[in-house]
Structures are given as C-alpha cells and as structure tokens.
Amino acid sequence: MPEPKVLISKKSIKTMGKDIVRVKRSELEVEEKKKDSQKALLEEVKKRKQEEERLRSLQEQGKKIAEQARQKPAFVKTSAGKQEETKKQEEARLDARQAKRLAALQEARKRAEQESAAAKAMADKKEEPVEKPPFVKTSEDKQELLGKRKEIQQEKEKVQEELNSLAQIKKPLDIKKKAILEEIKIVELSFQKTKAKEDEIEQKLSIIEKKEAAAKDPQQRRSLEEKRWNLEKKREEIEKKRWPEDEKLEQLEVKLKGLEKESQGLGAKEQELLSKQKDINKKEQDNNLKIERIELKETLKDIEKSRVLFEEKVNVLFKNNEEAKNNLNVVLTEEKKVEQEKAEIEKKERAAENNLQRRELEKIRWQIEEKRRQIESKRWKLEEEKEKISQELKDSQNRLKLILDKKENISKRLEEIELLLEGKTPAVPQKPPVQAVEQAQAEEKEPKREEKPKEEAKPAAAKSFGEAKKKTREEILEEVEKERITRIEEARKRIETLKKAALERKQRQEQMKKAILPSMARQKLEPGHEKPEPAKEERRAEIMKRLRTPVSIYKKLGKDKADKKEPVKEQPKVPTSEEIIRVVPKKPSFKEKLWVRALVVAATLVILAGILTFWYWYFRIRTSGPVYPPGYEKEKEGISIPTALFDIPDTVIITVSDAKDLLDSLKKTLQTFQPVGQFKRIIVKKEGEIVGVKEFFNMLEVKIPDNLYDSILDEPTMFIYSQSQGSRFGFVVKTSVSAKDLNIILKAAEPTAELDLEPLFSLMGKEGKAVAPYFKNASDIEDYTGPDFRFKTLNQNDLGILYATTDYYFAFSSSSESMENLLIKLQEFLEDKVLINDLKLGDQGKQVSLLQKWLARDLSVDSPGFVSGFYNQETRDHVVRFQEKYATDILIPQGQTKGTGIVDLATRKKLNQLYSGF
C-alpha cells in the first residue's frame, strides 16, 4: 500500500520557518555568550599571572633588602656600644618591615584568588542558556503592526482619492453657482434701476395729484390731468419691462436652490469622508505609537544589558582603584620611613668623630638612597596605574550615566505613549515666568535691606526687631517708616540747635568787631597790622554755608527707606577772625607753563585745520559729482531699479543705444580697476528703460533657449567680480519653475553652450577651444565642500561657464572664485528673506526669527519678546494656528485636519508665497 500523504497548510509552513529562525537565533546567542565567557576567563587568567609576577618581584626585592641588611661592615662590631645598639635597632626595623610586606603580599594573593573565583562563577552563570520567548512575541507583534500600517495607508489613500473625486464633482457645481449668482446680481442691478425710475414717477404723480386737488381753474386742472395720464402711461411701460426681470429672477433662484441642495448632499458626503479620514489618522497614530513602543522596549532591553555590563565594570574598577590606593599608601609609608632613616644617618654623619666612621655612615646612606630610588620608581608606577584606573573608572561612570539617562528618557516616552493610547494628554511641565521669579527674588532681598537700619538704630528699635519678624510685611514697613520720620525730626531739631548756636556766635563776633573798630579808629595803624578786608565777610558766608550742609543731607536721607547712620554729633568749630588762614596757591614751574602753552597751541592748530578742511569740502568736493567713464550715467529720477538679489555695495549704470555701444561699454567696465574680491552691480539702460536678460543677450547676439527665458523672471542682478586673473561677468535671476525642471532645460543646452556664449566670453579673453570637453558637478571635486554647481573650464585663467539652480534663483558666472563667493552671499541673503529650512521645537537662529516676524504679521501677535530667535512652545502654538488658518493649502493636501507645529515644506511654501517675494 502506498504511504498516506501528509498535507501541511501554508500557514503552518510559515510558522515552521519562524520557529527555525527562532531556534537558530537562540543557538547563535548561546555561542556568542560562550565566546564572551571564554574571553572573560582568559583575561582573568592573564590578570592573575600578572599579579603573581608582581608578587614574585616584591618577594625578590624583600630578599635583596634583607641580604643587604645582613651584610653590614665589620667595623660596627669593633665600634662603640652605641653603634652596636643602632645596628640591632636597624635589623629589628628591617625584620618588622619584611614581615609586614610578606603579610601584605599574602593578603593580595588571597584577594586575587577570590576575585578570579568570583569571575569564574559569573562566567559559569552567563553560560546558562537564556530563554527569549518575549523577544519572539514582540517581533511577531511588530510584523503584525507593520502589516496594519500598510492597510491603514491603503485606506487613507482610498479616502483621499474619494475626497479628490468629490472635489472634482463639486468644482463644476461651484462654477455654475458662481455664474447664477453673477446673473442674479446683474438682474438685481437692472431691477433697482427700474425701481428707481418707478419711484421717481410715483413721486411726480403724488405732486401732480396734490396740485390737482388744490386747483380751482378747470383749464389748469385739465393740463394737470393730461400730465398725470402721461406719467401713468410711462409707469405702465416701466412695470411691463420689469415683469420679465421678475420671472428671470425667480427662475435663477429656483436653479440656485437646486444647486444648493446638490451641494449640500456632496457636503454631507464630504463631511462623512473627513470624519472617516480623521478616524483613519487616529488609527494610524495609535498603530505608529504601538510600533514605537515595541521598538523602544527592544532598545530598553539592549540598554539594560549595557547597564548591567557597565555596572559590573564600574564595580571591578572601583575595587581595583581601592587596591591601587592601598598599594600606594603602603609604598608611601615605606618611603616616609626610608626618609626618616636617611635623616637619622645624616644626623649621625654630621656627628661622626673620625673619617672612618663617616665613610661607613656614607656607605649606609648610599644604600638607603638607592633603596629610596627604588621605592620612588615603584611609587611612580603605582601612581600611573592608579591614574589610569581612575580615568577608566571616570569614563565608565560617565558612560553608565548616559545609559541611565537614555533609559529614563525611553521610560518617560513609553509612559507618554501609554497615555496617548489611552486617549489622555501627557502633562507638560511648565517653567514659571521670568517676571514671577524676579519678583520672588526681590521679595527675598527686601527684608535683608530692611534689617540693616534696624540693627544700626537705637536700642528700642533693636528690641522690637524680634517681634517685627512675626508681623506681616506691611506692618514692618509702617514701623520702619515711623522710625524714619522720628529720626528725621530729631535730626531737624539738632540742625535748628546748630543754627541757633551759629547765629549767637555771629552776633558775638559782630559785637566784638564793633567794640574793636572805635579804638582802632582812634589809634594809628601799626605796620604789623592789616586793614579789615571784605574777603572776610565772604569767608564767614562760606562757613555758614558749611554749617547749613547737614540740612540737605538729612532731606536726602528722609527720601530713602534705608536710613544711614547719624551725622557726626560734634559741633563744627567756627574759626575766629584770627584763625582764618589764606591758602596761597603754589606757583607753577617753568616746565608746567611750557607744556600748557604747547597744548593750547596744538589745540588751536587742530581746530583751525578742521575748519579749513570743512570749508574745502563744502565749496570744492561737495559740489563736484562722481566721475563716470564714457557711457556711464547716474540713476535718474522716475526710473525704478529692481532690488539686488544679494548684498552688493557698488553699482554702475550704463546707458546704451545699440549692440555696439553695449559691447564697448561692457568691455570698458571689465577693464576698469576694481579691488580684488569685490562685486560691482551693472545696470544697463536703453531709451530710459532697464534692459532685462533677454534683451541683453539679444543685443550681444548670444543664443539662449526660449524655454529658459520662460522659466526665469526678467529682472536680473548683473555683476562684475574682480579677481587676480581679471574681471568676470555674471548674473542672478529669480525662477518661476522648480530647480528640477530648470536643470532639465540647462542640461539640454550644455552641448552648444560654449558656441552660443562665444560673444560674451570673447570680452573676457577667451581664445581657442575649451580645456574641458564637457560639464561637471562641483561636488565631484575632492576637496570642495560648498554648494553644488555645474561648470565647464574654458582656460587655465579661471575662466569657464558655471551655473547653479535652486527653487528660488538661477545663478550664472564665468569663474569658480566668483561662483563660490556668489553662492555664499546668496545663501546669507536667502536666510534673511526666505524660509529654506524645516523648523521645529528647540531650533534657533535667523530662520526662526524670520518665521516669528511673519507669524506676528499674519496672526497679529502682540506679545513682547515673541521675536526671540528661539522656537519655543509659544511659537509652536502660533504655527499650529497658521497651519489651521490655511488648512486648504497646508493640511488637507497632506490628509490632515490639525496643525502639527512643525514648519515643513508645505508651511514654508505658504509663508514664502505670502511674505518673501520669491
């Protein structure tokens, strides 16, 4: 009998394949772990061998030191009893040190054995196979979610197609509706004119009827009746004309209602599709969050492994660092003891009685110095080893910190994802406003300022200071104000007392003066005496002025909250007439007089030179205009010159009448001297109008493809760039198509470009054929890192055909140096005028400032400090508002209904379209 066939489903086959991959993966992981454990064991064995060698070397050094200690010279035995005692003490010290060193070596060996055993146990533990069913499960979940993502994308595209088709259906309806509304508007205007005529006739009829009722003469009444008949006939004709308009208006309204019903049906369907699209977007967001959650969990597992490894490494390094410290401390102790021994030997050496004894002590000192050198060498090695371990420990700790930070960030993101999946909004911590912080800081500082006057005040104020702490801020301020007023009153009283005392002194002096003057009048003046001078009265006034100065001081103190210390209580001593001494100024030396005169003369000369220079400029230079070469002229009023597309300081206007004139003027301009590395703008005028790109090249008989003219705006910024090889011509224009379309046109024209541009390049010294046979990209050059452009080298003097394209401009130049500098200037200009980069939360720079300026203009943002150059939460909120305001241009084409807060390509295009001018 034939064996029965076993049928296996495709699903089972796929599952088997996954199981095989799973098993292979687990086997590979086990092998990798074994290899890692073997490496760790080998490293541990290697470390252990190194430790044993180090211990052996220490033992050998100990033996050498012991032998040197035993082989001491025989003269010590024959020397005095003191020397024998010293020898015995030294031997005892050496034996004690030897024992300590051996004990330390044994402890180090035990520690090394324990660490190797622990490392071996850890390696055995790592070799155990680790089951990984959760990894497989998450991998399968991820595959399932990725499949769902494709399905959601398909649904999204389907809904978008339906929306687009609905928009196509709505478009003709909107056109019809617009046409009907325009017709209704025309009919209504005609109706209003007819109604105006009818109202006018009715007014006239009303007037005639009033006159008719008031008329008594039959002849007059008859004429009025005839007029009324004529007006009634006219009104009848107008009303007959109005009937068709009424009918037409009714028909149009019926049509409009029908279109509105149809539009309402389409609008309901559109709302349904938009609601469906919203649900799909929500589903897509949830799906993406789940995928992100799985990826983050996988990353978290890897981070956890890294964390464990680094923690183990940090622990091992920490132990090694502690061990290195201990070893270093042992060596430092030995070094200190050796230094003490050396000091003792040197002391004995200085106290030696004969040369033989000194020589023997010097030999011992040599041995100690050699021993010290060995210990210092050993200390150097241990310090280097400790430094190396410390640095490695520091690096590992930093790496561990980074890993922990990354783990924390991922955990936070996972929490946010869980909240988003549950339909909750994650809380964003907000920083307190700057003003609130400053106010809090000011409130903290104010009590400190108030404490100082309290401490300096009288004991009563100091006593109440402890109670004032418990009171509110207002009560404290009131008390301080009261104390301040009290002190001011006291100061005023003291000032009044001083004034009175000064006045009494003055009166006494005047009385003394009156008593002295009669006796002086009766007697003849002696040669030693001087007549009373009027200057004394001025001095007295000065003294009284000084006495009055405390008033202003205390007035000033009264304005401040924080009072200062009281002025000096001692009354100023008022000098009598005998005590006033006149200070005679010191006579200046000859050198000082000479310097002063020289300075005065120099200042006079400088002033005269400035005056002469000003008048020379005013009468000679100011009136004479700048000199222009033949064919050049200044800009005339009434001619609008287009704004330059990059920052160019110097401008020259050339007026031409024909092609020959243009060639001559352009050649002269190229030959005119100009500083190297500078741009000069050229504006060509013909018959009072600015010449564009097309007319310029037609006059030069240069052949340019017509579709290139259609792709650029005819407002060029033409320039001449000066370099060491000669002046080079170029221009920049705005584009009306994308860079991709423009590149297609230009690459098609490359084969004949050299021949077509021959008339232009002959002005710059082109002779013969080009050096390079075809165009290349600048990005293909090995050392070039700037913006990309296409070029073809014509000769070795940096002359060539070069062009660059972007979505904003087309740049043409005739040398690589001028092109590189031109592209840098254009980039700087564009950053100030156009949004060229995508922007998001946290970005900063010129582009963010430009975005904030435009948002402030569009959304009428009147927030102080909004234009800060930093993309903060406020800027993001305004970007969302802008996106939702222009949703038809930004969000709906991308299948979104809510703003994202990210300035992407669509948002940049809309902003540039509204505000950049590009």
PDB file of C-alpha atoms in Angstrom, residues 532-540:
ATOM      1  CA  PRO A 532      39.915 144.564  57.607  1.00  0.00           C
ATOM      2  CA  GLU A 533      39.343 143.029  54.164  1.00  0.00           C
ATOM      3  CA  PRO A 534      35.936 142.495  52.531  1.00  0.00           C
ATOM      4  CA  ALA A 535      37.043 138.909  51.742  1.00  0.00           C
ATOM      5  CA  LYS A 536      36.481 138.021  55.435  1.00  0.00           C
ATOM      6  CA  GLU A 537      32.757 138.520  55.021  1.00  0.00           C
ATOM      7  CA  GLU A 538      32.831 136.025  52.119  1.00  0.00           C
ATOM      8  CA  ARG A 539      34.730 133.552  54.319  1.00  0.00           C
ATOM      9  CA  ARG A 540      32.132 133.913  57.040  1.00  0.00           C
TER      10      ARG A 540
END
